[in-house]
Amino acid sequence: MSDTPVNLDELRQKIDRIDSDILRLISDRASCAQQVAKVKQGQDPDAVFYRPEREAQVLRRIMSLNNGPLDSEEMARLFREIMSACLALEQPVKVAYLGPEGTFTQQAALKHFGESAVSLPMAAIDEVFREVEAGAVNYGVVPVENSTEGVINHTLDSFMDSSMRICGEVVLRIHHHLLVADTTLRDKVSRIYSHPQSFAQCRKWLDAHYPRAERIPVSSNAEAARLVKSEWHSAAIAGDMAAKLYGLTPLAEKIEDRPDNSTRFLIIGNQDVPMAGDDKTSLVVAMRNQPGALHALLEPFHRHNIDLTRLETRPSRSGVWNYVFFIDFKGHREEPQVEALLEEVRLRAAELKVLGSYPQGVL
Ligand SMILES: O=C(O)C(=O)C[C@]1(C(=O)O)C=C[C@@H](O)C=C1
């Protein structure tokens, strides 16, 4: 006879036994993290407890070991939460994000740090920078680019004046919904609120389905959701978090024009992150305004066979240099060929600032 349980009671008893094992193992893991904290404190009284490179390695390892039936992303999300709780035992982590509550940036912060982190909404990107700089929070989360709408200039500009470093990145699939309240007259929607970026990401859908509705830009999707609560003829374009926060329901789901619509967010902090094995580096470089400046800047990347993942130009704010370039590439600043590259770029540039080397987003 097979010992595989066949009825509901037996299956539930089996699940109870497995849960007891999981409980014991998670508790063992948490005790281990407490010991790690003691070791870190013993090494350095100002020890940093959050270690992005280690977290990336743990999550990648879990994904590579996973044989289903849960898919690897789902499994990594579960481990994300276990690690988040373990880190909170070592030291509760405070994270500032571009608010208000219910924005995609809050979603990115939770995706990266897990639910055990304390997340605090800020009214503007430069406030997030200021809070981290002042030491009021440990880390900050800000959006930097969207696959449909391009770069978020406020974030790049904030890096020019700041000593903050990049400690990580998160990429979030952005799904927009057309949301209404219980009291909305669904066939009388004549006004739609959203953030200008979201309007741009859903433009074709809106032209096709609501060509005559007035589109009112507001400061965030969460604010759009809040406004809709009290208006019977209005709808908001926002994501799941804002819908949940304000108790709205979707009239139409996933209305973004591009199915791969995603936004990249950066984690800013005060620490230099060691190599994780699958890293990126971000730079800001000022070049003198002379012929061939861009070629001179990019040529060493080609020669050292370094994979550029992004290049943005911003007007210089000091007025002395005409071009400021934001460059992301694959590799860590401690790798020998990256060190050699940075040495060369430094000689050619008027100014070079390494914003950070950090693990590529895992989830
Ligand atoms: O390995 C460490 O340094 C730990 O503190 C343990 C741990 C974990 O739970 O795995 C927790 C927090 C860190 O950010 C990284 C990993």
mmCIF file of C-alpha atoms and ligand atoms in Angstrom:
data_model
loop_
_atom_site.group_PDB
_atom_site.id
_atom_site.type_symbol
_atom_site.label_atom_id
_atom_site.label_comp_id
_atom_site.label_asym_id
_atom_site.label_seq_id
_atom_site.Cartn_x
_atom_site.Cartn_y
_atom_site.Cartn_z
ATOM 1 C CA MET A 1 0.000 0.000 0.000
ATOM 2 C CA SER A 2 1.204 3.494 -0.798
ATOM 3 C CA ASP A 3 1.704 5.832 2.219
ATOM 4 C CA THR A 4 0.544 8.844 0.176
ATOM 5 C CA PRO A 5 -2.438 10.367 2.005
ATOM 6 C CA VAL A 6 -5.637 10.208 0.013
ATOM 7 C CA ASN A 7 -8.245 12.073 1.989
ATOM 8 C CA LEU A 8 -8.610 15.660 3.134
ATOM 9 C CA ASP A 9 -7.990 14.947 6.836
ATOM 10 C CA GLU A 10 -4.790 13.068 6.128
ATOM 11 C CA LEU A 11 -3.576 15.777 3.748
ATOM 12 C CA ARG A 12 -4.239 18.458 6.363
ATOM 13 C CA GLN A 13 -2.382 16.464 9.005
ATOM 14 C CA LYS A 14 0.527 16.264 6.585
ATOM 15 C CA ILE A 15 0.387 20.039 6.012
ATOM 16 C CA ASP A 16 0.381 20.559 9.819
ATOM 17 C CA ARG A 17 3.525 18.458 10.160
ATOM 18 C CA ILE A 18 5.220 20.338 7.314
ATOM 19 C CA ASP A 19 4.220 23.692 8.858
ATOM 20 C CA SER A 20 5.774 22.643 12.182
ATOM 21 C CA ASP A 21 9.007 21.869 10.329
ATOM 22 C CA ILE A 22 8.892 25.189 8.439
ATOM 23 C CA LEU A 23 8.227 27.028 11.719
ATOM 24 C CA ARG A 24 11.202 25.392 13.410
ATOM 25 C CA LEU A 25 13.468 26.083 10.422
ATOM 26 C CA ILE A 26 12.434 29.735 10.106
ATOM 27 C CA SER A 27 13.059 30.182 13.852
ATOM 28 C CA ASP A 28 16.511 28.560 13.480
ATOM 29 C CA ARG A 29 17.232 30.911 10.591
ATOM 30 C CA ALA A 30 16.112 33.938 12.625
ATOM 31 C CA SER A 31 18.379 32.903 15.560
ATOM 32 C CA CYS A 32 21.226 32.586 13.083
ATOM 33 C CA ALA A 33 20.563 36.131 11.830
ATOM 34 C CA GLN A 34 20.686 37.349 15.456
ATOM 35 C CA GLN A 35 24.114 35.757 15.794
ATOM 36 C CA VAL A 36 25.189 37.395 12.523
ATOM 37 C CA ALA A 37 24.176 40.747 14.054
ATOM 38 C CA LYS A 38 26.388 40.090 17.108
ATOM 39 C CA VAL A 39 29.350 39.196 14.872
ATOM 40 C CA LYS A 40 28.838 42.380 12.813
ATOM 41 C CA GLN A 41 28.679 44.518 15.970
ATOM 42 C CA GLY A 42 31.807 42.817 17.306
ATOM 43 C CA GLN A 43 33.651 43.728 14.098
ATOM 44 C CA ASP A 44 32.488 47.325 13.991
ATOM 45 C CA PRO A 45 30.355 49.318 16.473
ATOM 46 C CA ASP A 46 28.864 51.263 13.509
ATOM 47 C CA ALA A 47 28.170 48.080 11.556
ATOM 48 C CA VAL A 48 25.622 48.156 8.745
ATOM 49 C CA PHE A 49 23.194 45.297 9.017
ATOM 50 C CA TYR A 50 21.498 45.475 5.628
ATOM 51 C CA ARG A 51 23.726 43.768 3.057
ATOM 52 C CA PRO A 52 22.254 44.112 -0.438
ATOM 53 C CA GLU A 53 24.922 41.947 -2.080
ATOM 54 C CA ARG A 54 24.232 39.053 0.309
ATOM 55 C CA GLU A 55 20.458 39.392 -0.121
ATOM 56 C CA ALA A 56 20.845 39.260 -3.917
ATOM 57 C CA GLN A 57 22.993 36.117 -3.578
ATOM 58 C CA VAL A 58 20.474 34.438 -1.251
ATOM 59 C CA LEU A 59 17.562 35.163 -3.594
ATOM 60 C CA ARG A 60 19.439 34.087 -6.730
ATOM 61 C CA ARG A 61 20.514 30.852 -5.057
ATOM 62 C CA ILE A 62 16.950 30.049 -4.004
ATOM 63 C CA MET A 63 15.713 30.711 -7.543
ATOM 64 C CA SER A 64 18.354 28.438 -9.029
ATOM 65 C CA LEU A 65 17.613 25.611 -6.555
ATOM 66 C CA ASN A 66 13.867 25.754 -6.997
ATOM 67 C CA ASN A 67 12.252 22.816 -8.807
ATOM 68 C CA GLY A 68 8.592 23.882 -8.477
ATOM 69 C CA PRO A 69 5.677 23.517 -8.288
ATOM 70 C CA LEU A 70 5.860 27.162 -7.092
ATOM 71 C CA ASP A 71 7.608 29.286 -9.677
ATOM 72 C CA SER A 72 11.007 30.745 -8.819
ATOM 73 C CA GLU A 73 9.782 34.339 -8.509
ATOM 74 C CA GLU A 74 7.073 33.298 -6.086
ATOM 75 C CA MET A 75 9.586 31.309 -4.042
ATOM 76 C CA ALA A 76 12.012 34.244 -4.002
ATOM 77 C CA ARG A 77 9.205 36.524 -2.796
ATOM 78 C CA LEU A 78 8.593 34.183 0.170
ATOM 79 C CA PHE A 79 12.291 34.201 1.026
ATOM 80 C CA ARG A 80 12.321 37.978 0.564
ATOM 81 C CA GLU A 81 9.826 38.222 3.429
ATOM 82 C CA ILE A 82 11.741 35.765 5.623
ATOM 83 C CA MET A 83 14.940 37.789 5.122
ATOM 84 C CA SER A 84 13.063 41.030 5.745
ATOM 85 C CA ALA A 85 11.856 39.665 9.103
ATOM 86 C CA CYS A 86 15.383 38.402 9.949
ATOM 87 C CA LEU A 87 16.880 41.808 9.137
ATOM 88 C CA ALA A 88 14.243 43.514 11.318
ATOM 89 C CA LEU A 89 15.455 41.329 14.219
ATOM 90 C CA GLU A 90 19.025 42.514 13.598
ATOM 91 C CA GLN A 91 18.000 46.158 13.194
ATOM 92 C CA PRO A 92 14.664 47.646 12.056
ATOM 93 C CA VAL A 93 15.277 49.358 8.709
ATOM 94 C CA LYS A 94 13.647 52.714 7.938
ATOM 95 C CA VAL A 95 13.055 53.560 4.279
ATOM 96 C CA ALA A 96 11.857 56.871 2.809
ATOM 97 C CA TYR A 97 10.064 56.716 -0.546
ATOM 98 C CA LEU A 98 8.442 59.120 -2.972
ATOM 99 C CA GLY A 99 4.874 59.192 -1.613
ATOM 100 C CA PRO A 100 2.098 59.551 -0.903
ATOM 101 C CA GLU A 101 1.056 56.125 0.364
ATOM 102 C CA GLY A 102 -0.219 53.874 -2.393
ATOM 103 C CA THR A 103 2.280 54.932 -5.097
ATOM 104 C CA PHE A 104 4.269 52.537 -7.251
ATOM 105 C CA THR A 105 7.375 53.750 -5.404
ATOM 106 C CA GLN A 106 5.943 52.388 -2.143
ATOM 107 C CA GLN A 107 5.282 49.112 -3.957
ATOM 108 C CA ALA A 108 8.920 49.097 -5.133
ATOM 109 C CA ALA A 109 10.152 49.788 -1.580
ATOM 110 C CA LEU A 110 8.145 46.836 -0.231
ATOM 111 C CA LYS A 111 9.266 44.610 -3.081
ATOM 112 C CA HIS A 112 12.898 45.380 -2.301
ATOM 113 C CA PHE A 113 12.929 45.532 1.508
ATOM 114 C CA GLY A 114 9.907 43.329 2.347
ATOM 115 C CA GLU A 115 7.006 44.096 4.658
ATOM 116 C CA SER A 116 9.092 44.211 7.857
ATOM 117 C CA ALA A 117 10.817 47.452 6.830
ATOM 118 C CA VAL A 118 9.295 50.701 8.109
ATOM 119 C CA SER A 119 8.460 52.803 5.033
ATOM 120 C CA LEU A 120 7.849 56.549 5.217
ATOM 121 C CA PRO A 121 6.240 58.600 2.408
ATOM 122 C CA MET A 122 7.959 61.861 1.301
ATOM 123 C CA ALA A 123 6.370 64.612 -0.772
ATOM 124 C CA ALA A 124 9.206 64.990 -3.298
ATOM 125 C CA ILE A 125 12.273 63.216 -4.665
ATOM 126 C CA ASP A 126 14.719 65.720 -3.134
ATOM 127 C CA GLU A 127 13.065 65.163 0.258
ATOM 128 C CA VAL A 128 13.854 61.460 -0.022
ATOM 129 C CA PHE A 129 17.495 62.400 -0.667
ATOM 130 C CA ARG A 130 17.500 64.838 2.248
ATOM 131 C CA GLU A 131 16.064 62.341 4.727
ATOM 132 C CA VAL A 132 18.743 59.780 3.884
ATOM 133 C CA GLU A 133 21.492 62.417 3.942
ATOM 134 C CA ALA A 134 20.339 63.661 7.347
ATOM 135 C CA GLY A 135 20.367 60.118 8.736
ATOM 136 C CA ALA A 136 16.641 60.266 9.593
ATOM 137 C CA VAL A 137 16.170 57.041 7.595
ATOM 138 C CA ASN A 138 18.575 54.291 6.510
ATOM 139 C CA TYR A 139 17.649 54.179 2.800
ATOM 140 C CA GLY A 140 15.556 55.921 0.168
ATOM 141 C CA VAL A 141 13.639 54.675 -2.879
ATOM 142 C CA VAL A 142 13.155 56.887 -5.946
ATOM 143 C CA PRO A 143 11.969 56.191 -9.508
ATOM 144 C CA VAL A 144 14.614 56.709 -12.210
ATOM 145 C CA GLU A 145 13.254 55.539 -15.563
ATOM 146 C CA ASN A 146 10.165 54.128 -17.185
ATOM 147 C CA SER A 147 10.276 51.819 -20.185
ATOM 148 C CA THR A 148 7.571 53.827 -22.006
ATOM 149 C CA GLU A 149 8.197 57.383 -20.842
ATOM 150 C CA GLY A 150 11.945 57.473 -20.271
ATOM 151 C CA VAL A 151 14.024 59.066 -17.599
ATOM 152 C CA ILE A 152 12.824 60.832 -14.426
ATOM 153 C CA ASN A 153 14.925 63.986 -14.537
ATOM 154 C CA HIS A 154 14.285 65.010 -10.932
ATOM 155 C CA THR A 155 16.096 61.931 -9.714
ATOM 156 C CA LEU A 156 19.114 62.442 -11.974
ATOM 157 C CA ASP A 157 19.316 66.109 -10.979
ATOM 158 C CA SER A 158 19.200 65.205 -7.275
ATOM 159 C CA PHE A 159 22.281 63.012 -7.725
ATOM 160 C CA MET A 160 24.264 65.971 -9.080
ATOM 161 C CA ASP A 161 24.109 67.812 -5.749
ATOM 162 C CA SER A 162 24.173 64.831 -3.446
ATOM 163 C CA SER A 163 26.789 62.607 -1.858
ATOM 164 C CA MET A 164 24.317 59.713 -1.716
ATOM 165 C CA ARG A 165 25.269 56.408 -3.267
ATOM 166 C CA ILE A 166 23.195 53.858 -5.109
ATOM 167 C CA CYS A 167 22.901 50.602 -3.123
ATOM 168 C CA GLY A 168 20.445 48.719 -5.303
ATOM 169 C CA GLU A 169 17.782 48.767 -7.998
ATOM 170 C CA VAL A 170 14.257 47.387 -8.301
ATOM 171 C CA VAL A 171 12.333 46.927 -11.502
ATOM 172 C CA LEU A 172 8.564 46.904 -11.173
ATOM 173 C CA ARG A 173 6.050 45.870 -13.850
ATOM 174 C CA ILE A 174 3.590 48.747 -13.929
ATOM 175 C CA HIS A 175 -0.041 47.796 -14.420
ATOM 176 C CA HIS A 176 -2.517 50.655 -14.572
ATOM 177 C CA HIS A 177 -6.227 50.244 -13.967
ATOM 178 C CA LEU A 178 -9.164 52.573 -14.529
ATOM 179 C CA LEU A 179 -10.577 52.756 -11.009
ATOM 180 C CA VAL A 180 -13.931 53.894 -9.671
ATOM 181 C CA ALA A 181 -15.632 54.135 -6.268
ATOM 182 C CA ASP A 182 -18.801 52.249 -5.229
ATOM 183 C CA THR A 183 -20.754 55.466 -5.708
ATOM 184 C CA THR A 184 -19.438 56.273 -9.205
ATOM 185 C CA LEU A 185 -21.971 56.177 -12.036
ATOM 186 C CA ARG A 186 -19.920 53.861 -14.220
ATOM 187 C CA ASP A 187 -21.433 54.881 -17.566
ATOM 188 C CA LYS A 188 -21.138 58.614 -16.779
ATOM 189 C CA VAL A 189 -17.377 58.910 -16.277
ATOM 190 C CA SER A 190 -16.492 62.321 -17.716
ATOM 191 C CA ARG A 191 -13.311 63.127 -15.765
ATOM 192 C CA ILE A 192 -10.186 61.056 -15.269
ATOM 193 C CA TYR A 193 -7.430 61.870 -12.773
ATOM 194 C CA SER A 194 -3.874 60.578 -12.914
ATOM 195 C CA HIS A 195 -0.184 61.432 -12.870
ATOM 196 C CA PRO A 196 1.050 62.830 -16.249
ATOM 197 C CA GLN A 197 3.406 59.826 -16.678
ATOM 198 C CA SER A 198 0.498 57.419 -16.295
ATOM 199 C CA PHE A 199 -1.630 59.372 -18.790
ATOM 200 C CA ALA A 200 1.261 59.077 -21.241
ATOM 201 C CA GLN A 201 1.563 55.328 -20.610
ATOM 202 C CA CYS A 202 -2.177 54.779 -21.266
ATOM 203 C CA ARG A 203 -2.695 57.379 -24.017
ATOM 204 C CA LYS A 204 -3.837 55.049 -26.812
ATOM 205 C CA TRP A 205 -6.216 53.147 -24.558
ATOM 206 C CA LEU A 206 -7.771 56.408 -23.343
ATOM 207 C CA ASP A 207 -8.087 57.774 -26.890
ATOM 208 C CA ALA A 208 -9.913 54.601 -27.910
ATOM 209 C CA HIS A 209 -12.176 54.184 -24.859
ATOM 210 C CA TYR A 210 -12.617 57.628 -23.281
ATOM 211 C CA PRO A 211 -11.865 60.135 -26.064
ATOM 212 C CA ARG A 212 -14.161 62.786 -24.569
ATOM 213 C CA ALA A 213 -13.353 62.454 -20.873
ATOM 214 C CA GLU A 214 -11.404 65.342 -19.367
ATOM 215 C CA ARG A 215 -7.902 64.216 -18.309
ATOM 216 C CA ILE A 216 -6.770 65.979 -15.156
ATOM 217 C CA PRO A 217 -3.110 65.635 -14.202
ATOM 218 C CA VAL A 218 -2.378 65.393 -10.468
ATOM 219 C CA SER A 219 0.809 64.923 -8.422
ATOM 220 C CA SER A 220 0.519 61.130 -8.006
ATOM 221 C CA ASN A 221 -1.689 58.165 -8.870
ATOM 222 C CA ALA A 222 -2.508 57.752 -5.189
ATOM 223 C CA GLU A 223 -3.763 61.355 -5.101
ATOM 224 C CA ALA A 224 -5.900 60.574 -8.183
ATOM 225 C CA ALA A 225 -7.413 57.588 -6.348
ATOM 226 C CA ARG A 226 -8.108 59.721 -3.286
ATOM 227 C CA LEU A 227 -9.962 62.370 -5.319
ATOM 228 C CA VAL A 228 -12.206 59.825 -7.021
ATOM 229 C CA LYS A 229 -13.626 58.678 -3.675
ATOM 230 C CA SER A 230 -15.830 61.753 -3.426
ATOM 231 C CA GLU A 231 -16.888 62.345 -7.080
ATOM 232 C CA TRP A 232 -19.659 60.341 -8.781
ATOM 233 C CA HIS A 233 -18.572 61.085 -12.372
ATOM 234 C CA SER A 234 -14.797 60.605 -12.012
ATOM 235 C CA ALA A 235 -12.313 57.764 -12.406
ATOM 236 C CA ALA A 236 -8.590 57.438 -11.622
ATOM 237 C CA ILE A 237 -5.758 55.695 -13.379
ATOM 238 C CA ALA A 238 -3.654 54.022 -10.695
ATOM 239 C CA GLY A 239 -2.240 50.711 -9.562
ATOM 240 C CA ASP A 240 -3.286 47.957 -7.163
ATOM 241 C CA MET A 241 -1.872 49.585 -4.019
ATOM 242 C CA ALA A 242 -3.796 52.820 -4.507
ATOM 243 C CA ALA A 243 -6.957 50.832 -5.358
ATOM 244 C CA LYS A 244 -6.656 48.875 -2.119
ATOM 245 C CA LEU A 245 -5.795 51.908 -0.017
ATOM 246 C CA TYR A 246 -8.862 53.877 -1.188
ATOM 247 C CA GLY A 247 -11.253 50.933 -1.657
ATOM 248 C CA LEU A 248 -11.720 51.480 -5.417
ATOM 249 C CA THR A 249 -12.642 48.815 -7.960
ATOM 250 C CA PRO A 250 -11.375 48.506 -11.550
ATOM 251 C CA LEU A 251 -13.633 49.431 -14.428
ATOM 252 C CA ALA A 252 -10.867 48.211 -16.735
ATOM 253 C CA GLU A 253 -7.621 46.443 -15.816
ATOM 254 C CA LYS A 254 -4.103 46.637 -17.284
ATOM 255 C CA ILE A 255 -4.848 49.551 -19.584
ATOM 256 C CA GLU A 256 -1.180 50.484 -20.209
ATOM 257 C CA ASP A 257 -0.425 50.696 -23.946
ATOM 258 C CA ARG A 258 2.677 48.530 -23.708
ATOM 259 C CA PRO A 259 2.391 45.160 -21.997
ATOM 260 C CA ASP A 260 6.046 45.348 -20.882
ATOM 261 C CA ASN A 261 5.563 48.747 -19.201
ATOM 262 C CA SER A 262 7.952 48.824 -16.244
ATOM 263 C CA THR A 263 9.690 51.349 -14.009
ATOM 264 C CA ARG A 264 13.147 51.130 -12.529
ATOM 265 C CA PHE A 265 13.718 52.464 -9.014
ATOM 266 C CA LEU A 266 16.982 53.108 -7.199
ATOM 267 C CA ILE A 267 17.830 52.415 -3.579
ATOM 268 C CA ILE A 268 19.936 55.261 -2.204
ATOM 269 C CA GLY A 269 22.003 55.127 0.935
ATOM 270 C CA ASN A 270 25.352 55.783 2.550
ATOM 271 C CA GLN A 271 27.169 52.527 1.944
ATOM 272 C CA ASP A 272 29.491 51.055 -0.650
ATOM 273 C CA VAL A 273 28.147 47.651 -1.612
ATOM 274 C CA PRO A 274 30.634 44.795 -2.179
ATOM 275 C CA MET A 275 30.463 42.583 -5.265
ATOM 276 C CA ALA A 276 27.452 40.253 -5.549
ATOM 277 C CA GLY A 277 28.553 38.628 -8.813
ATOM 278 C CA ASP A 278 25.924 40.173 -11.084
ATOM 279 C CA ASP A 279 26.373 43.895 -10.574
ATOM 280 C CA LYS A 280 25.834 47.245 -12.214
ATOM 281 C CA THR A 281 27.695 50.524 -11.781
ATOM 282 C CA SER A 282 26.299 54.041 -12.235
ATOM 283 C CA LEU A 283 28.390 57.144 -12.985
ATOM 284 C CA VAL A 284 27.852 60.818 -13.543
ATOM 285 C CA VAL A 285 30.444 62.349 -15.852
ATOM 286 C CA ALA A 286 30.947 65.984 -16.878
ATOM 287 C CA MET A 287 32.768 66.513 -20.196
ATOM 288 C CA ARG A 288 34.255 69.707 -21.579
ATOM 289 C CA ASN A 289 32.366 71.106 -24.540
ATOM 290 C CA GLN A 290 34.733 70.206 -27.345
ATOM 291 C CA PRO A 291 34.421 68.215 -30.577
ATOM 292 C CA GLY A 292 34.491 64.450 -30.074
ATOM 293 C CA ALA A 293 33.725 64.656 -26.336
ATOM 294 C CA LEU A 294 31.064 61.934 -26.434
ATOM 295 C CA HIS A 295 33.255 59.651 -28.516
ATOM 296 C CA ALA A 296 36.158 60.185 -26.118
ATOM 297 C CA LEU A 297 33.897 59.252 -23.248
ATOM 298 C CA LEU A 298 32.431 56.111 -24.791
ATOM 299 C CA GLU A 299 35.483 54.715 -26.577
ATOM 300 C CA PRO A 300 37.058 53.138 -23.438
ATOM 301 C CA PHE A 301 33.808 51.260 -22.699
ATOM 302 C CA HIS A 302 34.017 49.653 -26.122
ATOM 303 C CA ARG A 303 37.713 48.829 -25.759
ATOM 304 C CA HIS A 304 37.262 47.246 -22.319
ATOM 305 C CA ASN A 305 34.248 45.315 -23.615
ATOM 306 C CA ILE A 306 31.952 46.796 -21.014
ATOM 307 C CA ASP A 307 28.229 46.546 -21.558
ATOM 308 C CA LEU A 308 26.513 49.956 -21.315
ATOM 309 C CA THR A 309 22.922 49.640 -20.143
ATOM 310 C CA ARG A 310 21.951 53.321 -20.137
ATOM 311 C CA LEU A 311 23.242 56.703 -21.223
ATOM 312 C CA GLU A 312 21.409 59.939 -20.402
ATOM 313 C CA THR A 313 22.420 63.537 -20.982
ATOM 314 C CA ARG A 314 21.416 66.387 -18.684
ATOM 315 C CA PRO A 315 22.259 70.054 -18.934
ATOM 316 C CA SER A 316 24.932 70.954 -16.428
ATOM 317 C CA ARG A 317 23.677 73.136 -13.591
ATOM 318 C CA SER A 318 26.998 74.693 -12.693
ATOM 319 C CA GLY A 319 27.263 76.377 -16.110
ATOM 320 C CA VAL A 320 30.951 75.485 -16.330
ATOM 321 C CA TRP A 321 30.495 72.209 -18.186
ATOM 322 C CA ASN A 322 27.978 71.865 -20.946
ATOM 323 C CA TYR A 323 27.309 68.148 -20.825
ATOM 324 C CA VAL A 324 26.644 65.883 -17.901
ATOM 325 C CA PHE A 325 26.203 62.208 -18.707
ATOM 326 C CA PHE A 326 24.582 59.556 -16.544
ATOM 327 C CA ILE A 327 25.963 56.165 -17.431
ATOM 328 C CA ASP A 328 24.993 52.688 -16.215
ATOM 329 C CA PHE A 329 26.978 49.615 -17.154
ATOM 330 C CA LYS A 330 27.360 45.987 -16.158
ATOM 331 C CA GLY A 331 30.176 45.250 -13.735
ATOM 332 C CA HIS A 332 31.402 46.273 -10.277
ATOM 333 C CA ARG A 333 33.924 49.051 -9.563
ATOM 334 C CA GLU A 334 36.216 46.525 -7.799
ATOM 335 C CA GLU A 335 36.549 44.329 -10.906
ATOM 336 C CA PRO A 336 39.968 44.906 -12.532
ATOM 337 C CA GLN A 337 38.672 45.821 -15.982
ATOM 338 C CA VAL A 338 36.152 48.249 -14.472
ATOM 339 C CA GLU A 339 38.930 49.820 -12.379
ATOM 340 C CA ALA A 340 41.003 50.258 -15.543
ATOM 341 C CA LEU A 341 38.037 51.762 -17.385
ATOM 342 C CA LEU A 342 37.297 54.235 -14.590
ATOM 343 C CA GLU A 343 40.932 55.297 -14.524
ATOM 344 C CA GLU A 344 40.787 56.175 -18.238
ATOM 345 C CA VAL A 345 37.424 57.912 -18.069
ATOM 346 C CA ARG A 346 38.678 59.984 -15.124
ATOM 347 C CA LEU A 347 41.568 61.276 -17.252
ATOM 348 C CA ARG A 348 39.275 62.274 -20.111
ATOM 349 C CA ALA A 349 36.451 63.794 -18.063
ATOM 350 C CA ALA A 350 36.227 67.203 -16.410
ATOM 351 C CA GLU A 351 34.569 65.450 -13.471
ATOM 352 C CA LEU A 352 33.657 61.871 -12.635
ATOM 353 C CA LYS A 353 31.505 60.653 -9.756
ATOM 354 C CA VAL A 354 30.833 56.959 -9.173
ATOM 355 C CA LEU A 355 27.287 56.865 -7.838
ATOM 356 C CA GLY A 356 27.657 53.240 -6.826
ATOM 357 C CA SER A 357 28.111 49.601 -7.743
ATOM 358 C CA TYR A 358 25.171 47.451 -6.705
ATOM 359 C CA PRO A 359 23.497 44.096 -7.423
ATOM 360 C CA GLN A 360 21.212 43.981 -10.457
ATOM 361 C CA GLY A 361 17.553 43.742 -9.427
ATOM 362 C CA VAL A 362 16.682 40.111 -8.690
ATOM 363 C CA LEU A 363 12.898 40.079 -8.372
HETATM 364 O O1 LIG B 1 24.164 37.656 5.999
HETATM 365 C C1 LIG B 1 23.964 38.665 6.657
HETATM 366 O O2 LIG B 1 24.760 39.615 6.713
HETATM 367 C C2 LIG B 1 22.700 38.810 7.412
HETATM 368 O O3 LIG B 1 22.536 39.764 8.118
HETATM 369 C C3 LIG B 1 21.598 37.796 7.220
HETATM 370 C C4 LIG B 1 20.553 38.251 6.211
HETATM 371 C C5 LIG B 1 19.612 37.035 5.963
HETATM 372 O O4 LIG B 1 18.545 36.997 6.556
HETATM 373 O O5 LIG B 1 20.011 36.167 5.161
HETATM 374 C C6 LIG B 1 19.768 39.382 6.756
HETATM 375 C C7 LIG B 1 20.014 40.683 6.394
HETATM 376 C C8 LIG B 1 21.035 41.069 5.440
HETATM 377 O O6 LIG B 1 20.628 42.148 4.660
HETATM 378 C C9 LIG B 1 21.482 39.942 4.623
HETATM 379 C C10 LIG B 1 21.217 38.656 4.951
#
